[in-house]
Amino acid sequence: MNTTTLASTTRPSPAQVARLVLGLFKLRIGVLIMVTALVGLAVTPGVSPSLVQVAVLALAVLGASAAAGAFNQYYEAESDRLMARTRGRAFASGALPRSRAWLLLIGALLALSVGAAWQVLNGSAALYIFLGAFFYGVVYTVWLKRRSWTNIVIGGLSGSFAVLAGAAAVNPALGAQPLLLALVLFLWTPPHFWSLAIAGSADYAAAGVPMLPVVVGPQRAARVVFASTLALVAASLLPGAFGAGPLYMAGAAIGGGWFVYKSWRLARAPSRQTALGSFFASLLQLSLLLGAASIDGLIR
């Protein structure tokens, strides 16, 4: 077989390139963060923004999140190759060239997202969108991920800033509801991510990343997950004292109760199976909470 034929058989198809690029920008996470911004908008009283403003908010948050996710993969390409969960990523696998052109594209995407929010919404919303990307891309990825087990705790602020961006699009003077929802997002990230980290603790240890299960061991980390989940659920019920309706409270209680149960099982018997059970319970809890919060806010 000649080299031309070999190259043609190994060159990725357009569909494969598209999947690689979509994975590079972590769009599934970006969509979740975009939804939290829209929920922040829904729970904030004030003059309803226009459809154009809502669209700009959604796309700006998604774009900024995509830029931060792509930068994370660009910066972490070497360590991603050491982990089974991440070695297939575009830069880690070499499927996409890790050139400086990507940094220009990432920077342009972030600037466009923040600039659009500044022009169409307001400076406060634009600032929160920028801070969300900055905390994930720089504070978490560059400063803390390889230095401290608190990496995901502080890095989790990126989701909180999305809620605040949505609220600021309606009223830059933030009220109790969006601030409490931002607190919930901040408290949700550690038990959510630590559950996954317990399931993949060997990967993180091999890559030299000091995630909590690597630093203190899976058993102690599982107890921390359970305690963190209790704190999260308690915080998620606080909006009831500030005007949240029964629909929100039901969503927070049902999702929170299931997450507590699964994290309790993890604390009792740490294993990959119970860790993944806690991880998926965290996704269900957040989905129920955000869905109930948005419907409750729209009704009110």
XYZ file of C-alpha atoms in Angstrom:
300
model
C 0.000 0.000 0.000
C 1.432 3.377 -0.979
C 1.679 6.316 1.442
C -1.089 8.240 -0.309
C -3.549 5.400 0.248
C -2.409 5.005 3.862
C -2.899 8.722 4.560
C -6.367 8.659 3.068
C -7.361 5.731 5.289
C -6.092 7.359 8.475
C -7.348 10.878 7.844
C -10.478 11.521 9.976
C -13.739 12.025 8.121
C -15.608 15.354 8.324
C -18.101 13.731 10.714
C -15.258 12.546 12.976
C -13.663 15.997 12.929
C -17.014 17.541 13.852
C -17.353 15.165 16.816
C -13.818 15.951 17.927
C -14.442 19.689 17.812
C -17.741 19.369 19.674
C -15.986 17.303 22.343
C -13.175 19.828 22.504
C -15.577 22.594 23.488
C -17.321 20.412 26.119
C -20.747 21.405 24.853
C -22.653 19.080 27.182
C -21.210 20.903 30.181
C -21.710 24.201 28.376
C -25.402 23.510 27.821
C -25.836 22.737 31.524
C -24.117 25.993 32.463
C -26.258 27.854 29.924
C -29.378 26.387 31.537
C -28.253 27.591 34.979
C -27.917 31.106 33.552
C -31.454 30.946 32.156
C -32.730 29.707 35.515
C -31.001 32.644 37.185
C -32.912 34.873 34.791
C -36.212 33.098 35.502
C -36.013 33.433 39.299
C -35.139 37.138 39.241
C -38.057 39.579 39.480
C -38.014 42.552 37.132
C -38.794 43.604 33.604
C -38.702 40.569 31.344
C -35.855 40.754 28.815
C -36.600 40.537 25.110
C -36.147 37.320 23.150
C -33.010 38.786 21.616
C -31.563 39.453 25.072
C -32.433 35.945 26.241
C -30.779 34.480 23.137
C -27.655 36.590 23.623
C -27.445 35.541 27.276
C -27.749 31.865 26.364
C -25.238 32.013 23.521
C -22.777 34.202 25.425
C -22.728 31.826 28.402
C -22.445 28.816 26.091
C -19.646 30.476 24.099
C -17.667 31.491 27.180
C -18.064 28.010 28.666
C -16.946 26.445 25.377
C -13.871 28.669 25.320
C -12.964 27.686 28.882
C -13.521 23.992 28.132
C -11.343 24.101 25.025
C -8.593 25.927 26.907
C -8.753 23.275 29.623
C -8.141 20.539 27.047
C -5.405 22.554 25.332
C -3.566 23.164 28.601
C -4.114 19.646 29.981
C -3.228 17.679 26.831
C -0.126 16.059 28.358
C -1.806 14.931 31.575
C -4.959 13.874 29.722
C -2.851 11.241 27.947
C -2.193 9.604 31.322
C -5.856 9.015 32.142
C -8.093 6.398 30.537
C -11.111 8.731 30.787
C -9.411 11.570 28.901
C -6.723 10.085 26.663
C -9.126 9.998 23.722
C -9.657 13.765 23.756
C -8.757 15.644 20.590
C -5.476 17.240 21.720
C -4.415 14.383 23.986
C -4.823 11.806 21.229
C -3.284 14.016 18.552
C -6.448 13.856 16.451
C -6.390 17.660 16.306
C -3.109 19.614 16.108
C -2.305 21.491 19.323
C -1.283 24.718 17.595
C -1.333 28.290 18.844
C -4.082 29.034 16.336
C -6.426 27.288 18.753
C -5.505 29.772 21.487
C -6.410 32.625 19.154
C -9.737 30.984 18.365
C -10.454 30.340 22.047
C -9.592 33.938 22.960
C -11.737 35.289 20.123
C -14.701 33.147 21.194
C -14.439 34.375 24.780
C -14.075 38.012 23.696
C -17.057 37.730 21.354
C -19.212 36.166 24.070
C -18.343 38.729 26.735
C -18.556 41.618 24.271
C -22.014 40.578 23.052
C -23.271 40.363 26.634
C -21.818 43.806 27.362
C -23.497 45.373 24.344
C -26.903 43.681 24.493
C -27.319 43.039 28.238
C -25.190 45.048 30.663
C -21.727 45.244 32.167
C -22.612 43.168 35.240
C -23.866 40.235 33.190
C -20.776 40.428 30.958
C -18.486 40.482 34.006
C -20.090 37.378 35.519
C -19.829 35.542 32.192
C -16.129 36.409 32.003
C -15.523 35.378 35.622
C -17.178 32.005 35.019
C -14.790 31.261 32.162
C -11.809 32.698 34.050
C -12.387 30.594 37.161
C -12.628 27.376 35.153
C -9.938 28.117 32.601
C -7.357 29.835 34.800
C -8.129 29.470 38.519
C -9.047 25.784 38.284
C -7.052 24.536 35.292
C -3.831 26.545 35.597
C -3.530 27.527 39.251
C -5.192 24.879 41.395
C -5.753 21.558 39.603
C -2.221 20.268 40.206
C -1.586 22.134 43.435
C -4.445 21.503 45.853
C -7.372 19.193 46.534
C -9.481 22.373 46.854
C -9.183 22.792 43.072
C -12.735 21.742 42.298
C -14.169 23.620 45.295
C -12.940 27.016 44.129
C -13.218 26.109 40.464
C -16.877 25.315 41.096
C -17.564 29.026 41.272
C -17.742 28.990 37.471
C -21.259 27.543 37.647
C -22.296 30.072 40.283
C -21.243 32.963 38.059
C -23.544 31.669 35.307
C -26.536 31.977 37.639
C -25.471 35.491 38.579
C -25.061 36.416 34.901
C -28.638 35.374 34.209
C -29.939 37.301 37.200
C -27.898 40.404 36.340
C -29.414 40.398 32.844
C -32.721 41.235 34.539
C -31.470 43.263 37.500
C -27.791 43.938 38.286
C -28.784 44.455 41.936
C -28.862 40.773 42.849
C -31.632 39.549 45.114
C -31.818 36.687 47.592
C -33.122 34.045 45.190
C -30.310 34.160 42.598
C -27.665 34.505 45.317
C -28.989 31.410 47.079
C -29.164 29.538 43.785
C -25.542 30.520 43.125
C -24.669 29.137 46.574
C -26.410 25.887 45.683
C -24.370 25.579 42.478
C -21.180 26.268 44.446
C -22.005 23.552 46.992
C -23.167 21.091 44.310
C -19.894 20.890 42.388
C -17.660 19.240 45.056
C -19.832 16.193 45.899
C -20.737 15.827 42.220
C -17.135 15.822 41.032
C -15.634 14.001 44.023
C -18.082 11.133 43.422
C -16.692 10.800 39.898
C -13.139 11.219 41.209
C -13.625 8.322 43.641
C -14.709 6.131 40.728
C -11.591 7.163 38.785
C -9.133 7.732 41.645
C -6.497 5.457 40.106
C -6.531 7.589 36.954
C -6.011 10.799 38.906
C -3.241 9.222 40.974
C -1.459 8.068 37.808
C -1.719 11.566 36.342
C -0.452 13.194 39.556
C -3.631 15.237 40.078
C -4.343 15.793 43.809
C -8.078 15.193 43.759
C -9.556 14.568 47.190
C -9.712 10.730 46.928
C -6.030 10.679 45.942
C -5.024 12.896 48.877
C -7.121 11.375 51.692
C -8.161 8.020 50.243
C -11.530 6.903 48.800
C -13.086 5.964 52.153
C -12.518 9.335 53.799
C -13.401 11.141 50.573
C -16.717 9.264 50.487
C -17.558 10.546 53.972
C -16.725 14.076 52.815
C -19.041 13.606 49.829
C -21.868 12.615 52.171
C -21.283 15.609 54.478
C -21.039 17.932 51.470
C -24.294 16.560 50.088
C -26.065 17.258 53.372
C -24.821 20.853 53.271
C -25.916 21.170 49.645
C -29.432 19.903 50.302
C -29.834 22.146 53.354
C -28.803 25.155 51.249
C -31.144 24.127 48.423
C -34.114 24.407 50.814
C -33.263 27.948 51.945
C -35.038 29.670 49.006
C -38.302 28.542 50.596
C -37.765 31.244 53.226
C -37.359 33.884 50.505
C -40.404 33.334 48.353
C -39.731 30.104 46.451
C -42.964 28.226 45.832
C -44.042 24.663 46.635
C -43.010 23.385 43.194
C -39.414 24.457 43.786
C -39.419 23.002 47.282
C -40.745 19.676 45.999
C -38.052 19.470 43.315
C -35.322 20.396 45.789
C -36.561 17.908 48.382
C -37.042 14.950 46.014
C -33.777 15.404 44.146
C -31.893 16.237 47.313
C -33.273 13.228 49.177
C -32.180 10.883 46.390
C -28.686 12.407 46.307
C -28.380 12.087 50.098
C -29.406 8.441 49.909
C -26.895 7.631 47.171
C -24.060 9.524 48.869
C -24.904 7.731 52.140
C -24.542 4.405 50.332
C -21.207 5.619 48.979
C -20.026 6.575 52.474
C -21.040 3.168 53.839
C -19.357 1.142 51.091
C -17.023 3.116 48.819
C -16.651 1.447 45.433
C -16.747 2.394 41.793
C -20.389 1.325 41.610
C -21.575 3.371 44.594
C -19.444 6.335 43.492
C -21.058 6.354 40.055
C -24.454 5.998 41.711
C -23.756 9.135 43.744
C -22.454 10.929 40.649
C -25.595 10.212 38.606
C -27.791 11.112 41.585
C -26.107 14.527 41.657
C -27.100 15.073 38.017
C -30.700 14.108 38.757
C -30.766 16.366 41.809
C -29.540 19.371 39.861
C -31.897 18.694 36.958
C -34.937 18.516 39.235
C -33.861 21.604 41.149
C -33.196 23.718 38.073
C -36.364 22.580 36.336
C -38.496 23.288 39.389
C -36.801 26.657 39.972
C -37.359 27.809 36.393
C -41.037 26.783 36.306
C -41.625 28.283 39.746
C -39.964 31.539 38.695
C -41.984 31.760 35.458
C -45.234 31.088 37.294
C -44.539 33.790 39.835
